[in-house]
mmCIF file with all atom_site columns, C-alpha atoms in Angstrom:
data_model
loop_
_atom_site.group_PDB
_atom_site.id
_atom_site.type_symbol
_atom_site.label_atom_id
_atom_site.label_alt_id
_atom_site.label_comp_id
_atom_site.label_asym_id
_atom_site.label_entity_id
_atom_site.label_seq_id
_atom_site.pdbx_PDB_ins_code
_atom_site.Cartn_x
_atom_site.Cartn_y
_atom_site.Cartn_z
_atom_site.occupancy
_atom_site.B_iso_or_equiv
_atom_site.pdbx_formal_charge
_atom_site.auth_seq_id
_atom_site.auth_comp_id
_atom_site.auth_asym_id
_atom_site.auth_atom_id
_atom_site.pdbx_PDB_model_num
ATOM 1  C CA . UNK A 1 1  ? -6.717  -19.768 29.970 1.00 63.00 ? 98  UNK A CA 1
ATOM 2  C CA . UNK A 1 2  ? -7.398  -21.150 33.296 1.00 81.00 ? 99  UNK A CA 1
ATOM 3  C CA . UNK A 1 3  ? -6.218  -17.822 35.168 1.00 90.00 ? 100 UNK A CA 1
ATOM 4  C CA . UNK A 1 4  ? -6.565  -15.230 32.698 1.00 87.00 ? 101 UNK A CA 1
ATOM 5  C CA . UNK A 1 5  ? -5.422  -12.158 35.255 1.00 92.00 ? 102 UNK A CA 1
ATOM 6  C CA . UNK A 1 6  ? -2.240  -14.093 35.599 1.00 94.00 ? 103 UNK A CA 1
ATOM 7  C CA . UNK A 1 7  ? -2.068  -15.497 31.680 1.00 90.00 ? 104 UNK A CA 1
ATOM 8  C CA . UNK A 1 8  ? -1.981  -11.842 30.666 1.00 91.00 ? 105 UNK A CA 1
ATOM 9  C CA . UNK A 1 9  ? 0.686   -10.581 33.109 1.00 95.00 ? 106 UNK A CA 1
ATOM 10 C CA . UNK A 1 10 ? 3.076   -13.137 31.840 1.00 95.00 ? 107 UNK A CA 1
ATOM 11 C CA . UNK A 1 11 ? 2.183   -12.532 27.798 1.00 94.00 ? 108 UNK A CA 1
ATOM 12 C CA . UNK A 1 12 ? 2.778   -9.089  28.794 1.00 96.00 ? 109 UNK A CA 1
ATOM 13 C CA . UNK A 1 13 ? 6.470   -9.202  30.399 1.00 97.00 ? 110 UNK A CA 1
ATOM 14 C CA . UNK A 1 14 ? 7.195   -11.698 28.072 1.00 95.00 ? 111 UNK A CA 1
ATOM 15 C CA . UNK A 1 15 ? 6.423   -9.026  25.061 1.00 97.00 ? 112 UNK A CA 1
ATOM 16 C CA . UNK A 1 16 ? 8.588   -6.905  26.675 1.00 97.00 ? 113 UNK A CA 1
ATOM 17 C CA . UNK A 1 17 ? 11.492  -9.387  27.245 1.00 97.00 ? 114 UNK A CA 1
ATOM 18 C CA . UNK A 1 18 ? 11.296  -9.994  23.511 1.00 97.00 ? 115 UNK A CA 1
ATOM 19 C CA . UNK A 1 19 ? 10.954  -6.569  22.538 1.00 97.00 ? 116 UNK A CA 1
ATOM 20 C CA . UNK A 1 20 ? 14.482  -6.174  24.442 1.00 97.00 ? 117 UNK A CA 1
ATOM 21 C CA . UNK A 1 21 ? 15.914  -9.193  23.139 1.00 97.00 ? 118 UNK A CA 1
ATOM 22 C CA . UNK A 1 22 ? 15.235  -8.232  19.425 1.00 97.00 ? 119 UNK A CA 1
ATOM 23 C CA . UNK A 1 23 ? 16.075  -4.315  20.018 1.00 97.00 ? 120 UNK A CA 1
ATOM 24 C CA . UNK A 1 24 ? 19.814  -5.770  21.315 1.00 97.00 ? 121 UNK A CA 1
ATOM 25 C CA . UNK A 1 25 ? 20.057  -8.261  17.874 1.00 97.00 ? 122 UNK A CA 1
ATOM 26 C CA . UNK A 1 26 ? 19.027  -5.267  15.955 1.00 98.00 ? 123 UNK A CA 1
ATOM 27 C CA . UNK A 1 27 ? 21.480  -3.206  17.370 1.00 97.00 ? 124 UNK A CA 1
ATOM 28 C CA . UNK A 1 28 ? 24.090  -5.783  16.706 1.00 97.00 ? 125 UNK A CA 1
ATOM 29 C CA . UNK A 1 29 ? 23.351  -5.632  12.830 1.00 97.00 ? 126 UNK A CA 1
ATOM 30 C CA . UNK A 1 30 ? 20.184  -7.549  12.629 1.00 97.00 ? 127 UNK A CA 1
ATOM 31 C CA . UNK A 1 31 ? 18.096  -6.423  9.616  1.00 98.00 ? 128 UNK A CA 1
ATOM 32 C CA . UNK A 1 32 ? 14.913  -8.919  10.092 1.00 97.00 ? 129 UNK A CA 1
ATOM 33 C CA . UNK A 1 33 ? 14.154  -10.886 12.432 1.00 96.00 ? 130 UNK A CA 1
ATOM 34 C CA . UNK A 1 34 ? 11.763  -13.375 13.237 1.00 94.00 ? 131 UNK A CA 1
ATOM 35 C CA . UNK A 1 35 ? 8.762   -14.497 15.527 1.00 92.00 ? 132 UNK A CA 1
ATOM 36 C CA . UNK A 1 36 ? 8.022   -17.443 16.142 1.00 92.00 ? 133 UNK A CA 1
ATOM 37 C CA . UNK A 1 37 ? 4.311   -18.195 17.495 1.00 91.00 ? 134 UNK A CA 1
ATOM 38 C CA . UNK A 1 38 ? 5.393   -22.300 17.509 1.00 88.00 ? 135 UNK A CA 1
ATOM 39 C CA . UNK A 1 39 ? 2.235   -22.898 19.674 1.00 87.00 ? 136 UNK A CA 1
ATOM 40 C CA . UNK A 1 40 ? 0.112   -20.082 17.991 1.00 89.00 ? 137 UNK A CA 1
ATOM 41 C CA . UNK A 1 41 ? -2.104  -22.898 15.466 1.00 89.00 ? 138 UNK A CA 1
ATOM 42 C CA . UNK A 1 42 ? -3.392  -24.694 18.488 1.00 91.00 ? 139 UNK A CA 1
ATOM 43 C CA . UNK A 1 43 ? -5.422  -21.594 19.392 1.00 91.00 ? 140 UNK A CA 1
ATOM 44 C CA . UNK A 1 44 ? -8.716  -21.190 17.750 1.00 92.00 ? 141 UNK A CA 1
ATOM 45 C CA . UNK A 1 45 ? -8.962  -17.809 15.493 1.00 91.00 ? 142 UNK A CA 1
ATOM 46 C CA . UNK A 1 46 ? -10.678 -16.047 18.247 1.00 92.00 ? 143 UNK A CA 1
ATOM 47 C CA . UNK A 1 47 ? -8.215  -17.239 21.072 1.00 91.00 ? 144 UNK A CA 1
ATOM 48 C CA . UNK A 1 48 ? -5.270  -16.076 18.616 1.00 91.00 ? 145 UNK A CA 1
ATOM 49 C CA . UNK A 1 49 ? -7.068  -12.539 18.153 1.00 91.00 ? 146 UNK A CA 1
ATOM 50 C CA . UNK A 1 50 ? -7.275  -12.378 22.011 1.00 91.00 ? 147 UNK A CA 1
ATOM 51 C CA . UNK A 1 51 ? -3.874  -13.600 22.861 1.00 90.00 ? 148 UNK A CA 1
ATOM 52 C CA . UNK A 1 52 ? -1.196  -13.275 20.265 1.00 92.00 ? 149 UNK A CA 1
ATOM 53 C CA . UNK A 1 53 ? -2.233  -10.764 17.875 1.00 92.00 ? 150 UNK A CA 1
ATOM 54 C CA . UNK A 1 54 ? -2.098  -8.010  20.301 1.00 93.00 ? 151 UNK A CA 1
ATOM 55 C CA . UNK A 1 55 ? 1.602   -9.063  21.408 1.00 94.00 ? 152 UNK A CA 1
ATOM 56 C CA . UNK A 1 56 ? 2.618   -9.578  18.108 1.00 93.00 ? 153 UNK A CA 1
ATOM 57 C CA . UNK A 1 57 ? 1.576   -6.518  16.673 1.00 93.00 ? 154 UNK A CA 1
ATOM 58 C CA . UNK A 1 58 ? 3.279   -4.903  19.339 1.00 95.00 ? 155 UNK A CA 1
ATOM 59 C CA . UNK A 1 59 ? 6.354   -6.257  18.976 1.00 96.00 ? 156 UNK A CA 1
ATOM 60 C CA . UNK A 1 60 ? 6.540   -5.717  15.346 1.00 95.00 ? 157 UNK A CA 1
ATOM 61 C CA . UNK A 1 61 ? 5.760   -2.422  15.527 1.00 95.00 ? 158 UNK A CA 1
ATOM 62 C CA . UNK A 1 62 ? 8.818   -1.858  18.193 1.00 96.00 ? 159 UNK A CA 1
ATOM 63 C CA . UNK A 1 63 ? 11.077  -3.819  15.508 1.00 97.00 ? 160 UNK A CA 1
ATOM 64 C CA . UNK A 1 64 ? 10.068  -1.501  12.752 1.00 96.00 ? 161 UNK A CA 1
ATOM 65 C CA . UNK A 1 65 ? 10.813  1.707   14.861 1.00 97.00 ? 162 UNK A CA 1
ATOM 66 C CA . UNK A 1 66 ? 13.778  0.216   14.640 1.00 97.00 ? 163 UNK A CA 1
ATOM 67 C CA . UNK A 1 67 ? 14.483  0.186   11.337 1.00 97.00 ? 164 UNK A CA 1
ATOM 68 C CA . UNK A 1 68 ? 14.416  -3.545  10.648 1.00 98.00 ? 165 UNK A CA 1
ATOM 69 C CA . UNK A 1 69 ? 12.019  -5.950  9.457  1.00 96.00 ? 166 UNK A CA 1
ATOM 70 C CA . UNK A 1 70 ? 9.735   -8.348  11.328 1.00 95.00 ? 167 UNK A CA 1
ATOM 71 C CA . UNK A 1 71 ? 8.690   -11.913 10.134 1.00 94.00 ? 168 UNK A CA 1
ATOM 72 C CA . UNK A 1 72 ? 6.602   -14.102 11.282 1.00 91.00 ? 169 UNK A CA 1
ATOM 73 C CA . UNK A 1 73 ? 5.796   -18.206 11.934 1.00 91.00 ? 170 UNK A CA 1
ATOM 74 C CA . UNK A 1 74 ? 2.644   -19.536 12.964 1.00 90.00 ? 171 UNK A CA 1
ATOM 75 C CA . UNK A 1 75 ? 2.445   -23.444 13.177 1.00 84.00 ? 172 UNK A CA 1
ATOM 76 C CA . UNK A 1 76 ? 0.259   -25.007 12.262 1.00 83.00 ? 173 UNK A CA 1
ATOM 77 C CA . UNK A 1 77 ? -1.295  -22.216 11.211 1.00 84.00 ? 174 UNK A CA 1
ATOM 78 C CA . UNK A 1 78 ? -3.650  -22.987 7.978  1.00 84.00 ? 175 UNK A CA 1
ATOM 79 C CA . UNK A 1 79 ? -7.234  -21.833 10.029 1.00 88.00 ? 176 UNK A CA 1
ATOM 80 C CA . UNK A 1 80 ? -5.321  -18.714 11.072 1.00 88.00 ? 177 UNK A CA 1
ATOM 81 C CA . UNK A 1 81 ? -4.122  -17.384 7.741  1.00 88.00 ? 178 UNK A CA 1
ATOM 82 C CA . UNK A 1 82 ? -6.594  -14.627 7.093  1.00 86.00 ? 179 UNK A CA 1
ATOM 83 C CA . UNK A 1 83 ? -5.561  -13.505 10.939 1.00 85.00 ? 180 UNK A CA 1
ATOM 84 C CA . UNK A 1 84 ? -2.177  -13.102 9.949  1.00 84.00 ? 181 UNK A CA 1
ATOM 85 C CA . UNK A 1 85 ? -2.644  -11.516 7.410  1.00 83.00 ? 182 UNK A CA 1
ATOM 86 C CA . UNK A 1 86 ? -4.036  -8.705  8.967  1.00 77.00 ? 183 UNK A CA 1
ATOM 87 C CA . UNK A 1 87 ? -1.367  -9.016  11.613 1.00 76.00 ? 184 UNK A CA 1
ATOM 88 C CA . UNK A 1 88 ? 0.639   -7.046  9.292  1.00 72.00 ? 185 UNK A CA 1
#
């Protein structure tokens, strides 16, 4: 990123927007839901690790303290499947 100080800001209140969003769905019924990381697979493994793991593994854990189920999409995503893996 160009302006990291500012990059990370946004990923960070834009976790927590989502983390709101998907409490309210799960509270309405939801049982899984899912994430979508649509621009995820243009990030190199190590830019992934550094930028959307952390969020993402946030955000499922907040789902799961819910009670429901996280899923997730990465595309295109084929260099990062070992990452996700462990993204759990």
């Amino acid at each position: 990123a160009e302006h990291p100080r500012a990059f990370s800001e946004f990923i960070k209140k834009l976790t927590t927007m989502t983390e709101n969003y998907l409490e309210a769905q799960i509270q309405a019924g939801a049982q899984v839901v899912q994430l979508f990381d649509s621009w995820g697979g243009n990030l190199s493994a190590e830019e992934w690790r550094a930028w959307s793991l952390p969020s993402i593994q946030q955000i499922s854990e907040k789902i799961r303290s819910l009670g429901a189920i996280p899923a997730l999409y990465v595309q295109p995503a084929s260099h990062l499947l070992s990452e996700i893996a462990k993204s759990k």
